[in-house]
CSV table of C-alpha atoms in Angstrom, one decimal:
chain,number,residue,atom,x,y,z
A,1,MET,CA,140.2,94.2,123.4
A,2,SER,CA,140.3,92.3,120.2
A,3,GLU,CA,137.9,89.7,121.6
A,4,CYS,CA,135.5,92.5,122.6
A,5,ALA,CA,135.7,94.0,119.1
A,6,ALA,CA,135.1,90.6,117.5
A,7,GLU,CA,132.1,90.1,119.7
A,8,ARG,CA,130.7,93.5,118.9
A,9,GLY,CA,131.2,92.7,115.2
A,10,ARG,CA,129.3,89.4,115.5
A,11,MET,CA,126.5,91.1,117.4
A,12,ALA,CA,126.3,93.8,114.7
A,13,GLY,CA,126.2,91.2,112.0
A,14,LEU,CA,123.5,89.3,113.8
A,15,LEU,CA,121.3,92.4,114.3
A,16,LEU,CA,121.8,93.3,110.6
A,17,LEU,CA,120.8,89.8,109.6
A,18,CYS,CA,117.7,90.0,111.8
A,19,ALA,CA,116.8,93.4,110.4
A,20,ALA,CA,117.2,92.2,106.8
A,21,SER,CA,115.0,89.1,107.5
A,22,ALA,CA,112.3,91.2,109.0
A,23,LEU,CA,112.5,93.6,106.1
A,24,LEU,CA,112.2,90.7,103.6
A,25,LEU,CA,109.2,89.1,105.5
A,26,ALA,CA,107.5,92.5,105.4
A,27,ALA,CA,108.2,92.9,101.7
A,28,VAL,CA,106.8,89.5,100.9
A,29,GLY,CA,103.5,90.6,102.2
A,30,ALA,CA,103.5,94.1,100.6
A,31,ILE,CA,101.4,95.3,97.7
A,32,PRO,CA,101.8,98.2,95.3
A,33,PRO,CA,101.1,101.7,96.6
A,34,PRO,CA,97.6,103.2,95.8
A,35,GLU,CA,99.0,105.7,93.4
A,36,GLU,CA,100.2,102.9,91.1
A,37,ALA,CA,96.8,101.7,89.9
A,38,ALA,CA,98.1,99.9,86.8
A,39,ARG,CA,100.7,97.9,88.8
A,40,MET,CA,98.0,97.1,91.4
A,41,ALA,CA,95.8,95.7,88.6
A,42,ARG,CA,98.7,93.5,87.4
A,43,PHE,CA,99.6,92.5,90.9
A,44,VAL,CA,96.1,91.5,91.9
A,45,LEU,CA,95.5,89.4,88.8
A,46,HIS,CA,98.8,87.5,89.2
A,47,SER,CA,98.0,86.9,92.8
A,48,CYS,CA,94.6,85.3,92.0
A,49,ASP,CA,93.9,81.7,90.9
A,50,TRP,CA,90.2,82.3,90.1
A,51,GLY,CA,87.8,85.1,89.3
A,52,ALA,CA,84.1,85.8,88.9
A,53,LEU,CA,83.2,86.0,85.2
A,54,ALA,CA,79.9,87.7,84.4
A,55,THR,CA,78.1,87.1,81.0
A,56,LEU,CA,74.7,87.9,79.6
A,57,SER,CA,72.7,84.8,80.0
A,58,THR,CA,71.1,83.0,77.0
A,59,GLN,CA,69.4,80.5,79.2
A,60,GLU,CA,65.6,80.1,79.1
A,61,GLY,CA,64.0,82.4,81.8
A,62,LEU,CA,67.3,84.3,82.2
A,63,ARG,CA,67.9,85.6,78.7
A,64,GLY,CA,69.7,88.9,78.7
A,65,ARG,CA,70.2,89.0,82.5
A,66,PRO,CA,73.7,89.2,84.1
A,67,PHE,CA,75.0,85.7,85.1
A,68,ALA,CA,78.2,85.4,87.2
A,69,ASN,CA,80.2,82.2,87.5
A,70,ILE,CA,83.5,81.2,89.0
A,71,PHE,CA,86.4,80.2,86.7
A,72,SER,CA,90.0,79.2,87.3
A,73,ILE,CA,92.4,81.7,85.7
A,74,SER,CA,96.1,82.3,85.4
A,75,ASP,CA,98.3,85.0,83.7
A,76,GLY,CA,101.4,82.8,84.2
A,77,PRO,CA,103.2,80.5,86.6
A,78,PRO,CA,103.1,81.7,90.2
A,79,GLY,CA,106.2,83.6,91.4
A,80,PRO,CA,107.8,87.0,91.6
A,81,LEU,CA,108.1,87.7,87.9
A,82,GLY,CA,104.6,89.1,87.7
A,83,GLY,CA,103.0,87.1,84.8
A,84,SER,CA,101.9,88.4,81.4
A,85,GLY,CA,98.9,90.3,82.6
A,86,VAL,CA,96.7,88.2,80.2
A,87,PRO,CA,93.9,86.2,82.0
A,88,TYR,CA,93.9,82.7,80.5
A,89,LEU,CA,91.0,80.2,80.9
A,90,TYR,CA,90.4,76.5,80.1
A,91,LEU,CA,86.9,76.1,78.8
A,92,THR,CA,84.4,73.7,77.3
A,93,ASP,CA,81.2,74.3,75.3
A,94,MET,CA,79.4,72.2,77.8
A,95,GLU,CA,79.8,74.9,80.4
A,96,ILE,CA,76.7,77.1,80.8
A,97,SER,CA,78.6,80.5,80.8
A,98,VAL,CA,80.5,79.4,77.7
A,99,GLN,CA,77.2,78.8,75.9
A,100,ASP,CA,76.4,82.5,76.8
A,101,LEU,CA,79.7,83.6,75.3
A,102,GLU,CA,79.1,81.8,72.0
A,103,VAL,CA,76.1,84.2,71.5
A,104,ASN,CA,77.8,87.2,73.0
A,105,SER,CA,81.5,87.1,73.9
A,106,ASN,CA,81.4,90.3,76.0
A,107,ALA,CA,82.0,89.7,79.7
A,108,SER,CA,83.4,91.1,82.9
A,109,LEU,CA,86.0,89.5,85.1
A,110,THR,CA,86.4,90.4,88.8
A,111,VAL,CA,89.5,89.3,90.9
A,112,SER,CA,90.1,90.2,94.5
A,113,LEU,CA,92.9,89.9,97.1
A,114,ALA,CA,90.2,88.5,99.4
A,115,GLN,CA,91.2,85.1,98.1
A,116,THR,CA,94.8,85.7,99.2
A,117,PRO,CA,96.4,85.7,102.7
A,118,TYR,CA,96.8,89.6,102.4
A,119,CYS,CA,93.2,90.5,103.4
A,120,ARG,CA,92.9,87.8,106.0
A,121,ARG,CA,96.2,88.9,107.6
A,122,HIS,CA,95.0,92.5,107.8
A,123,ARG,CA,91.4,91.4,108.7
A,124,TYR,CA,90.0,93.3,105.8
A,125,ASP,CA,86.4,92.5,104.8
A,126,PRO,CA,86.2,91.6,101.0
A,127,GLN,CA,84.1,94.7,100.5
A,128,ASN,CA,86.7,96.9,102.2
A,129,PRO,CA,88.5,99.1,99.5
A,130,LEU,CA,91.8,98.3,101.1
A,131,CYS,CA,91.1,94.6,100.1
A,132,ALA,CA,91.9,95.5,96.5
A,133,HIS,CA,89.8,94.1,93.7
A,134,ILE,CA,90.0,94.7,89.9
A,135,ILE,CA,87.1,94.6,87.4
A,136,PHE,CA,88.1,93.9,83.9
A,137,VAL,CA,85.7,94.4,80.9
A,138,GLY,CA,86.2,92.9,77.5
A,139,SER,CA,85.5,89.7,75.6
A,140,ILE,CA,86.5,86.0,75.7
A,141,VAL,CA,88.4,84.8,72.7
A,142,LYS,CA,89.9,81.4,71.8
A,143,VAL,CA,93.6,81.5,71.5
A,144,ASN,CA,95.6,80.2,68.5
A,145,ASP,CA,97.9,77.3,68.6
A,146,SER,CA,101.1,79.2,69.4
A,147,GLU,CA,99.4,81.1,72.3
A,148,ALA,CA,97.8,77.9,73.5
A,149,VAL,CA,101.3,76.8,74.5
A,150,LEU,CA,101.6,79.8,76.8
A,151,ALA,CA,98.1,79.4,78.1
A,152,LYS,CA,98.6,75.7,78.9
A,153,LYS,CA,101.8,76.5,80.8
A,154,ALA,CA,100.1,79.4,82.7
A,155,LEU,CA,97.0,77.4,83.7
A,156,PHE,CA,98.4,73.9,84.3
A,157,SER,CA,101.2,75.3,86.5
A,158,ARG,CA,98.6,76.7,88.9
A,159,HIS,CA,95.8,74.2,88.3
A,160,PRO,CA,97.4,70.8,87.7
A,161,GLU,CA,94.1,69.0,88.1
A,162,MET,CA,93.1,70.4,84.7
A,163,GLU,CA,95.3,67.9,83.0
A,164,SER,CA,93.1,65.0,84.2
A,165,TRP,CA,89.8,66.6,83.2
A,166,PRO,CA,87.7,64.4,80.7
A,167,LYS,CA,89.1,64.6,77.2
A,168,ASP,CA,85.7,64.1,75.7
A,169,HIS,CA,84.6,67.5,77.0
A,170,ASP,CA,86.6,69.2,74.1
A,171,TRP,CA,88.5,71.6,76.3
A,172,PHE,CA,90.1,74.6,74.7
A,173,PHE,CA,92.3,77.6,75.8
A,174,ALA,CA,90.9,81.0,75.8
A,175,LYS,CA,91.9,84.5,77.1
A,176,PHE,CA,90.1,87.5,78.4
A,177,ASN,CA,90.7,90.3,75.8
A,178,ILE,CA,90.8,93.4,78.1
A,179,THR,CA,89.2,96.6,76.9
A,180,ASN,CA,88.5,98.4,80.2
A,181,ILE,CA,89.9,98.2,83.7
A,182,TRP,CA,88.6,99.5,87.0
A,183,VAL,CA,90.7,99.4,90.2
A,184,LEU,CA,89.4,99.7,93.7
A,185,ASP,CA,92.3,99.6,96.2
A,186,TYR,CA,91.8,102.6,98.4
A,187,PHE,CA,89.2,105.1,99.6
A,188,GLY,CA,87.9,107.7,97.2
A,189,GLY,CA,86.3,105.6,94.5
A,190,LEU,CA,87.4,103.5,91.4
A,191,LYS,CA,90.4,104.3,89.3
A,192,ILE,CA,90.4,103.8,85.6
A,193,VAL,CA,93.4,102.1,83.9
A,194,THR,CA,93.8,101.8,80.2
A,195,PRO,CA,94.9,98.5,78.7
A,196,GLU,CA,97.9,100.3,77.3
A,197,GLU,CA,98.9,101.5,80.8
A,198,TYR,CA,98.2,98.0,82.2
A,199,TYR,CA,100.4,96.1,79.8
A,200,SER,CA,103.2,98.6,79.7
A,201,VAL,CA,104.0,98.8,83.4
A,202,LYS,CA,106.7,96.8,85.0
A,203,PRO,CA,105.1,94.1,87.3
A,204,TYR,CA,105.5,94.7,91.0
A,205,GLY,CA,108.4,92.6,92.3
A,206,LEU,CA,110.2,91.9,95.5
A,207,LEU,CA,112.6,94.8,95.2
A,208,ASP,CA,109.7,97.2,94.7
A,209,ALA,CA,108.1,95.7,97.8
A,210,VAL,CA,111.3,96.2,99.8
A,211,SER,CA,111.5,99.9,98.7
A,212,GLU,CA,107.8,100.4,99.6
A,213,VAL,CA,108.4,98.9,103.1
A,214,ILE,CA,111.5,101.2,103.6
A,215,ARG,CA,109.4,104.2,102.5
A,216,TRP,CA,106.6,103.5,105.0
A,217,GLU,CA,109.2,102.8,107.7
A,218,LYS,CA,110.8,106.2,107.1
A,219,ILE,CA,107.4,107.9,107.3
A,220,ARG,CA,106.6,106.1,110.5
A,221,VAL,CA,109.9,107.2,112.1
A,222,MET,CA,109.3,110.8,111.0
A,223,LEU,CA,105.9,110.8,112.6
A,224,ILE,CA,107.3,109.3,115.8
A,225,TRP,CA,109.9,112.0,116.1
A,226,LYS,CA,107.6,115.0,115.3
């Protein structure tokens, strides 16, 4: 009898371990729920290594027209802590878009989960609203020496190649100063998030993801038993 009880205990422990592992794997791939737009914006930015930066061109023949370019970005080292929410960039005056910014520092920055495994795993087209993307509007500003330390850590941890870029290009650290935020992560149109809401929310972490997976699993079970 005791051997049977011990075996049942081992089996129960194994099933619990398997369930916990499955839950953890599901949580790792989870994203914030659509009703939490500010957290979604923070999550998408932290998940992305690059974005499309649009400026107003100052180039001959394009003056005043929108000009989009790809830039490496980072709001902090990769990981579950969520980052600072500040998009940092590593720039040089030799870059064509930076020349635009020297005349007019206003810009927009778009980041999308299309560059992550999430949309590929779910087979979402980049234009599908479920493949969340965020549009930031604001201006590019050069950071001071103390903030440059944070920017360097954020960028070089994700883009180590930057450390070897030519020194004679006079690289400098800058940030995207956010004034407006639009979130498209579900059907029904864009959601507006204020910078105050954006910076005040708690970043979406693993425990939040686990809770969200459990919530949807409860809903699925309820629908099955109806």
